[in-house]
JSON list of C-alpha atoms in Angstrom, two decimals:
[
{"chain": "C", "resi": 21, "resn": "MET", "atom": "CA", "xyz": [123.20, -51.79, -41.42]},
{"chain": "C", "resi": 22, "resn": "TYR", "atom": "CA", "xyz": [120.71, -52.17, -44.22]},
{"chain": "C", "resi": 23, "resn": "ASP", "atom": "CA", "xyz": [123.15, -52.58, -47.06]},
{"chain": "C", "resi": 24, "resn": "VAL", "atom": "CA", "xyz": [126.77, -53.57, -46.58]},
{"chain": "C", "resi": 25, "resn": "PRO", "atom": "CA", "xyz": [129.16, -53.24, -49.54]},
{"chain": "C", "resi": 26, "resn": "GLU", "atom": "CA", "xyz": [129.94, -56.66, -50.97]},
{"chain": "C", "resi": 27, "resn": "GLN", "atom": "CA", "xyz": [133.62, -56.55, -50.01]},
{"chain": "C", "resi": 28, "resn": "GLN", "atom": "CA", "xyz": [132.62, -55.95, -46.34]},
{"chain": "C", "resi": 29, "resn": "GLN", "atom": "CA", "xyz": [130.09, -58.80, -46.19]},
{"chain": "C", "resi": 30, "resn": "VAL", "atom": "CA", "xyz": [130.75, -61.51, -43.63]},
{"chain": "C", "resi": 31, "resn": "VAL", "atom": "CA", "xyz": [128.47, -64.07, -45.29]},
{"chain": "C", "resi": 32, "resn": "GLN", "atom": "CA", "xyz": [129.85, -65.05, -48.69]},
{"chain": "C", "resi": 33, "resn": "GLU", "atom": "CA", "xyz": [128.08, -66.75, -51.58]},
{"chain": "C", "resi": 34, "resn": "GLY", "atom": "CA", "xyz": [129.85, -70.10, -51.22]},
{"chain": "C", "resi": 35, "resn": "ASP", "atom": "CA", "xyz": [129.18, -70.40, -47.49]},
{"chain": "C", "resi": 36, "resn": "PRO", "atom": "CA", "xyz": [127.93, -73.96, -46.82]},
{"chain": "C", "resi": 37, "resn": "GLY", "atom": "CA", "xyz": [125.70, -72.60, -44.04]},
{"chain": "C", "resi": 38, "resn": "LEU", "atom": "CA", "xyz": [123.45, -71.08, -46.71]},
{"chain": "C", "resi": 39, "resn": "GLN", "atom": "CA", "xyz": [122.21, -74.60, -47.55]},
{"chain": "C", "resi": 40, "resn": "GLN", "atom": "CA", "xyz": [121.02, -75.41, -44.02]},
{"chain": "C", "resi": 41, "resn": "PRO", "atom": "CA", "xyz": [117.21, -75.79, -43.80]},
{"chain": "C", "resi": 42, "resn": "VAL", "atom": "CA", "xyz": [116.74, -73.12, -41.12]},
{"chain": "C", "resi": 43, "resn": "ILE", "atom": "CA", "xyz": [118.85, -70.65, -43.09]},
{"chain": "C", "resi": 44, "resn": "ARG", "atom": "CA", "xyz": [116.93, -71.41, -46.30]},
{"chain": "C", "resi": 45, "resn": "GLN", "atom": "CA", "xyz": [113.67, -70.84, -44.42]},
{"chain": "C", "resi": 46, "resn": "MET", "atom": "CA", "xyz": [114.95, -67.56, -42.96]},
{"chain": "C", "resi": 47, "resn": "VAL", "atom": "CA", "xyz": [115.71, -66.32, -46.47]},
{"chain": "C", "resi": 48, "resn": "VAL", "atom": "CA", "xyz": [112.16, -67.25, -47.52]},
{"chain": "C", "resi": 49, "resn": "GLN", "atom": "CA", "xyz": [110.73, -65.44, -44.49]},
{"chain": "C", "resi": 50, "resn": "LEU", "atom": "CA", "xyz": [112.86, -62.30, -44.96]},
{"chain": "C", "resi": 51, "resn": "ARG", "atom": "CA", "xyz": [112.01, -62.08, -48.65]},
{"chain": "C", "resi": 52, "resn": "ALA", "atom": "CA", "xyz": [108.30, -62.55, -47.82]},
{"chain": "C", "resi": 53, "resn": "MET", "atom": "CA", "xyz": [108.41, -59.63, -45.36]},
{"chain": "C", "resi": 54, "resn": "ASP", "atom": "CA", "xyz": [110.15, -57.35, -47.87]},
{"chain": "C", "resi": 55, "resn": "SER", "atom": "CA", "xyz": [107.12, -55.38, -49.02]},
{"chain": "C", "resi": 56, "resn": "TYR", "atom": "CA", "xyz": [109.21, -52.81, -50.91]},
{"chain": "C", "resi": 57, "resn": "GLY", "atom": "CA", "xyz": [111.12, -55.33, -53.03]},
{"chain": "C", "resi": 58, "resn": "THR", "atom": "CA", "xyz": [114.51, -54.30, -51.66]},
{"chain": "C", "resi": 59, "resn": "TYR", "atom": "CA", "xyz": [115.75, -57.90, -51.55]},
{"chain": "C", "resi": 60, "resn": "ASP", "atom": "CA", "xyz": [114.55, -58.78, -55.07]},
{"chain": "C", "resi": 61, "resn": "THR", "atom": "CA", "xyz": [117.99, -58.24, -56.61]},
{"chain": "C", "resi": 62, "resn": "TRP", "atom": "CA", "xyz": [120.01, -59.27, -53.55]},
{"chain": "C", "resi": 63, "resn": "SER", "atom": "CA", "xyz": [121.72, -62.65, -53.17]},
{"chain": "C", "resi": 64, "resn": "ASP", "atom": "CA", "xyz": [120.78, -64.85, -50.22]},
{"chain": "C", "resi": 65, "resn": "ALA", "atom": "CA", "xyz": [124.18, -64.12, -48.63]},
{"chain": "C", "resi": 66, "resn": "ARG", "atom": "CA", "xyz": [123.55, -60.38, -48.85]},
{"chain": "C", "resi": 67, "resn": "VAL", "atom": "CA", "xyz": [120.05, -60.73, -47.36]},
{"chain": "C", "resi": 68, "resn": "LEU", "atom": "CA", "xyz": [121.40, -62.71, -44.39]},
{"chain": "C", "resi": 69, "resn": "ASP", "atom": "CA", "xyz": [124.64, -60.78, -43.87]},
{"chain": "C", "resi": 70, "resn": "PRO", "atom": "CA", "xyz": [123.27, -58.24, -41.33]},
{"chain": "C", "resi": 71, "resn": "LEU", "atom": "CA", "xyz": [122.18, -61.16, -39.12]},
{"chain": "C", "resi": 72, "resn": "VAL", "atom": "CA", "xyz": [125.84, -62.06, -38.51]},
{"chain": "C", "resi": 73, "resn": "LEU", "atom": "CA", "xyz": [127.35, -59.69, -35.95]},
{"chain": "C", "resi": 74, "resn": "THR", "atom": "CA", "xyz": [131.13, -59.78, -35.78]},
{"chain": "C", "resi": 75, "resn": "LYS", "atom": "CA", "xyz": [132.86, -58.19, -32.81]},
{"chain": "C", "resi": 76, "resn": "GLU", "atom": "CA", "xyz": [133.37, -55.02, -34.83]},
{"chain": "C", "resi": 77, "resn": "ARG", "atom": "CA", "xyz": [129.72, -54.86, -35.89]},
{"chain": "C", "resi": 78, "resn": "ARG", "atom": "CA", "xyz": [128.55, -55.52, -32.34]},
{"chain": "C", "resi": 79, "resn": "ARG", "atom": "CA", "xyz": [130.81, -52.74, -31.04]},
{"chain": "C", "resi": 80, "resn": "ALA", "atom": "CA", "xyz": [129.27, -50.31, -33.54]},
{"chain": "C", "resi": 81, "resn": "ILE", "atom": "CA", "xyz": [125.76, -50.90, -32.13]},
{"chain": "C", "resi": 82, "resn": "PRO", "atom": "CA", "xyz": [125.00, -48.75, -29.06]},
{"chain": "C", "resi": 83, "resn": "VAL", "atom": "CA", "xyz": [124.46, -50.59, -25.78]},
{"chain": "C", "resi": 84, "resn": "VAL", "atom": "CA", "xyz": [121.10, -48.87, -25.30]},
{"chain": "C", "resi": 85, "resn": "GLY", "atom": "CA", "xyz": [118.76, -48.30, -28.21]},
{"chain": "C", "resi": 86, "resn": "ASP", "atom": "CA", "xyz": [115.42, -49.00, -29.81]},
{"chain": "C", "resi": 87, "resn": "PRO", "atom": "CA", "xyz": [115.17, -51.68, -32.51]},
{"chain": "C", "resi": 88, "resn": "ASP", "atom": "CA", "xyz": [114.36, -50.53, -36.03]},
{"chain": "C", "resi": 89, "resn": "GLU", "atom": "CA", "xyz": [111.88, -52.25, -38.34]},
{"chain": "C", "resi": 90, "resn": "THR", "atom": "CA", "xyz": [114.61, -54.12, -40.22]},
{"chain": "C", "resi": 91, "resn": "THR", "atom": "CA", "xyz": [115.94, -55.65, -37.01]},
{"chain": "C", "resi": 92, "resn": "LEU", "atom": "CA", "xyz": [112.42, -56.57, -35.92]},
{"chain": "C", "resi": 93, "resn": "SER", "atom": "CA", "xyz": [111.86, -58.29, -39.26]},
{"chain": "C", "resi": 94, "resn": "ARG", "atom": "CA", "xyz": [114.99, -60.40, -38.64]},
{"chain": "C", "resi": 95, "resn": "VAL", "atom": "CA", "xyz": [113.67, -61.47, -35.23]},
{"chain": "C", "resi": 96, "resn": "LYS", "atom": "CA", "xyz": [110.31, -62.36, -36.76]},
{"chain": "C", "resi": 97, "resn": "ALA", "atom": "CA", "xyz": [111.96, -64.24, -39.63]},
{"chain": "C", "resi": 98, "resn": "TYR", "atom": "CA", "xyz": [114.04, -66.28, -37.18]},
{"chain": "C", "resi": 99, "resn": "TYR", "atom": "CA", "xyz": [111.06, -67.40, -35.08]},
{"chain": "C", "resi": 100, "resn": "ASN", "atom": "CA", "xyz": [108.85, -67.87, -38.16]},
{"chain": "C", "resi": 101, "resn": "ALA", "atom": "CA", "xyz": [111.52, -70.16, -39.62]},
{"chain": "C", "resi": 102, "resn": "ILE", "atom": "CA", "xyz": [111.68, -72.21, -36.42]},
{"chain": "C", "resi": 103, "resn": "ALA", "atom": "CA", "xyz": [107.86, -72.45, -36.33]},
{"chain": "C", "resi": 104, "resn": "GLN", "atom": "CA", "xyz": [107.84, -73.67, -39.92]},
{"chain": "C", "resi": 105, "resn": "MET", "atom": "CA", "xyz": [110.43, -76.32, -39.11]},
{"chain": "C", "resi": 106, "resn": "ILE", "atom": "CA", "xyz": [108.39, -77.45, -36.09]},
{"chain": "C", "resi": 107, "resn": "GLU", "atom": "CA", "xyz": [105.39, -77.83, -38.42]},
{"chain": "C", "resi": 108, "resn": "ARG", "atom": "CA", "xyz": [107.48, -79.88, -40.82]},
{"chain": "C", "resi": 109, "resn": "GLU", "atom": "CA", "xyz": [108.70, -82.19, -38.02]},
{"chain": "C", "resi": 110, "resn": "THR", "atom": "CA", "xyz": [105.39, -82.64, -36.17]},
{"chain": "C", "resi": 111, "resn": "GLY", "atom": "CA", "xyz": [102.73, -82.22, -38.85]},
{"chain": "C", "resi": 112, "resn": "LEU", "atom": "CA", "xyz": [100.92, -79.72, -36.60]},
{"chain": "C", "resi": 113, "resn": "LEU", "atom": "CA", "xyz": [100.43, -75.99, -37.06]},
{"chain": "C", "resi": 114, "resn": "ALA", "atom": "CA", "xyz": [103.01, -73.92, -35.12]},
{"chain": "C", "resi": 115, "resn": "VAL", "atom": "CA", "xyz": [102.29, -70.25, -34.51]},
{"chain": "C", "resi": 116, "resn": "PRO", "atom": "CA", "xyz": [104.99, -67.76, -33.49]},
{"chain": "C", "resi": 117, "resn": "VAL", "atom": "CA", "xyz": [103.89, -64.94, -31.17]},
{"chain": "C", "resi": 118, "resn": "ILE", "atom": "CA", "xyz": [106.34, -62.10, -30.57]},
{"chain": "C", "resi": 119, "resn": "ASN", "atom": "CA", "xyz": [105.55, -59.39, -28.06]},
{"chain": "C", "resi": 120, "resn": "LEU", "atom": "CA", "xyz": [108.10, -56.57, -27.79]},
{"chain": "C", "resi": 121, "resn": "THR", "atom": "CA", "xyz": [108.15, -53.14, -26.22]},
{"chain": "C", "resi": 122, "resn": "HIS", "atom": "CA", "xyz": [109.41, -50.24, -28.30]},
{"chain": "C", "resi": 123, "resn": "GLU", "atom": "CA", "xyz": [112.66, -50.52, -26.29]},
{"chain": "C", "resi": 124, "resn": "GLY", "atom": "CA", "xyz": [113.33, -54.06, -27.53]},
{"chain": "C", "resi": 125, "resn": "PHE", "atom": "CA", "xyz": [112.34, -56.15, -24.52]},
{"chain": "C", "resi": 126, "resn": "GLY", "atom": "CA", "xyz": [109.73, -58.87, -24.57]},
{"chain": "C", "resi": 127, "resn": "ARG", "atom": "CA", "xyz": [109.05, -62.47, -25.34]},
{"chain": "C", "resi": 128, "resn": "ALA", "atom": "CA", "xyz": [108.91, -64.87, -28.26]},
{"chain": "C", "resi": 129, "resn": "LEU", "atom": "CA", "xyz": [106.55, -67.82, -28.01]},
{"chain": "C", "resi": 130, "resn": "ILE", "atom": "CA", "xyz": [105.77, -70.60, -30.43]},
{"chain": "C", "resi": 131, "resn": "LEU", "atom": "CA", "xyz": [102.47, -72.36, -29.85]},
{"chain": "C", "resi": 132, "resn": "VAL", "atom": "CA", "xyz": [101.40, -75.72, -31.22]},
{"chain": "C", "resi": 133, "resn": "GLY", "atom": "CA", "xyz": [97.70, -76.07, -30.44]},
{"chain": "C", "resi": 134, "resn": "LYS", "atom": "CA", "xyz": [97.39, -75.11, -26.77]},
{"chain": "C", "resi": 135, "resn": "LEU", "atom": "CA", "xyz": [100.99, -76.14, -26.05]},
{"chain": "C", "resi": 136, "resn": "VAL", "atom": "CA", "xyz": [103.78, -73.57, -25.65]},
{"chain": "C", "resi": 137, "resn": "VAL", "atom": "CA", "xyz": [106.82, -75.25, -27.20]},
{"chain": "C", "resi": 138, "resn": "VAL", "atom": "CA", "xyz": [109.19, -72.25, -27.30]},
{"chain": "C", "resi": 139, "resn": "ASP", "atom": "CA", "xyz": [109.32, -69.49, -24.71]},
{"chain": "C", "resi": 140, "resn": "LYS", "atom": "CA", "xyz": [112.26, -67.12, -25.13]},
{"chain": "C", "resi": 141, "resn": "ILE", "atom": "CA", "xyz": [112.75, -63.88, -23.22]},
{"chain": "C", "resi": 142, "resn": "LEU", "atom": "CA", "xyz": [114.10, -61.21, -25.56]},
{"chain": "C", "resi": 143, "resn": "ARG", "atom": "CA", "xyz": [116.36, -58.41, -24.37]},
{"chain": "C", "resi": 144, "resn": "ASP", "atom": "CA", "xyz": [118.26, -55.76, -26.28]},
{"chain": "C", "resi": 145, "resn": "VAL", "atom": "CA", "xyz": [116.62, -56.74, -29.55]},
{"chain": "C", "resi": 146, "resn": "HIS", "atom": "CA", "xyz": [118.38, -53.85, -31.30]},
{"chain": "C", "resi": 147, "resn": "ARG", "atom": "CA", "xyz": [121.52, -56.02, -30.95]},
{"chain": "C", "resi": 148, "resn": "PHE", "atom": "CA", "xyz": [119.84, -59.19, -32.31]},
{"chain": "C", "resi": 149, "resn": "GLY", "atom": "CA", "xyz": [122.22, -61.32, -34.30]},
{"chain": "C", "resi": 150, "resn": "PHE", "atom": "CA", "xyz": [124.55, -64.30, -34.21]},
{"chain": "C", "resi": 151, "resn": "ASP", "atom": "CA", "xyz": [128.31, -64.83, -34.41]},
{"chain": "C", "resi": 152, "resn": "SER", "atom": "CA", "xyz": [127.96, -66.88, -37.61]},
{"chain": "C", "resi": 153, "resn": "LEU", "atom": "CA", "xyz": [125.48, -68.81, -39.72]},
{"chain": "C", "resi": 154, "resn": "ASP", "atom": "CA", "xyz": [126.63, -71.93, -37.86]},
{"chain": "C", "resi": 155, "resn": "ALA", "atom": "CA", "xyz": [125.57, -70.27, -34.60]},
{"chain": "C", "resi": 156, "resn": "VAL", "atom": "CA", "xyz": [122.11, -69.62, -36.10]},
{"chain": "C", "resi": 157, "resn": "VAL", "atom": "CA", "xyz": [121.83, -73.28, -37.11]},
{"chain": "C", "resi": 158, "resn": "ALA", "atom": "CA", "xyz": [123.02, -74.50, -33.69]},
{"chain": "C", "resi": 159, "resn": "GLU", "atom": "CA", "xyz": [120.64, -72.29, -31.71]},
{"chain": "C", "resi": 160, "resn": "ALA", "atom": "CA", "xyz": [117.70, -73.09, -33.97]},
{"chain": "C", "resi": 161, "resn": "GLY", "atom": "CA", "xyz": [118.54, -76.79, -33.70]},
{"chain": "C", "resi": 162, "resn": "LYS", "atom": "CA", "xyz": [118.37, -76.62, -29.89]},
{"chain": "C", "resi": 163, "resn": "LEU", "atom": "CA", "xyz": [115.01, -74.85, -29.97]},
{"chain": "C", "resi": 164, "resn": "LEU", "atom": "CA", "xyz": [113.66, -77.24, -32.60]},
{"chain": "C", "resi": 165, "resn": "GLY", "atom": "CA", "xyz": [114.79, -80.33, -30.69]},
{"chain": "C", "resi": 166, "resn": "LYS", "atom": "CA", "xyz": [113.18, -79.16, -27.45]},
{"chain": "C", "resi": 167, "resn": "ALA", "atom": "CA", "xyz": [109.97, -78.12, -29.23]},
{"chain": "C", "resi": 168, "resn": "VAL", "atom": "CA", "xyz": [109.57, -81.42, -31.08]},
{"chain": "C", "resi": 169, "resn": "ALA", "atom": "CA", "xyz": [110.22, -83.31, -27.83]},
{"chain": "C", "resi": 170, "resn": "GLN", "atom": "CA", "xyz": [107.54, -81.22, -26.08]},
{"chain": "C", "resi": 171, "resn": "VAL", "atom": "CA", "xyz": [105.04, -82.02, -28.83]},
{"chain": "C", "resi": 172, "resn": "GLY", "atom": "CA", "xyz": [105.94, -85.71, -28.56]},
{"chain": "C", "resi": 173, "resn": "GLU", "atom": "CA", "xyz": [105.40, -85.72, -24.79]},
{"chain": "C", "resi": 174, "resn": "HIS", "atom": "CA", "xyz": [102.17, -83.71, -24.88]},
{"chain": "C", "resi": 175, "resn": "ARG", "atom": "CA", "xyz": [100.67, -84.57, -28.27]},
{"chain": "C", "resi": 176, "resn": "VAL", "atom": "CA", "xyz": [97.10, -84.42, -26.98]},
{"chain": "C", "resi": 177, "resn": "VAL", "atom": "CA", "xyz": [97.51, -80.80, -25.86]},
{"chain": "C", "resi": 178, "resn": "ALA", "atom": "CA", "xyz": [99.32, -79.92, -29.09]},
{"chain": "C", "resi": 179, "resn": "GLU", "atom": "CA", "xyz": [96.40, -81.25, -31.13]},
{"chain": "C", "resi": 180, "resn": "LEU", "atom": "CA", "xyz": [93.80, -79.11, -29.32]}
]
């Protein structure tokens, strides 16, 4: 699922979801992680397209499997984007920490100072994806809201 022909893409160029801040930040993160320059000539929609898993795409992924490097980079880009948005909202450094086994199980944490503001258990990472860009925005919004509230409640710990 590295490169999908343009006519089979789920995410299209005019999709309004492409203008959402978390989506914009994910594009920045994915392009930053692309050490081989693969995404240099790709549109933002094409870069993000593999993140959207339709029912057909999900069915094509085996139930059991190990995540590849491209999938891992999507997971990292997602949590990096959320961390960056937490920084923007709070003015404090947010650090994502992702610990995964080779089988795709583990945990994603985002730390602000000594405060853990996001703690997500990850399972079946080889199947990481969302139903749509709107689902990405909604899930990221929930995480961001909770994280910013945590920082607000425990600002002293977050500033350590």
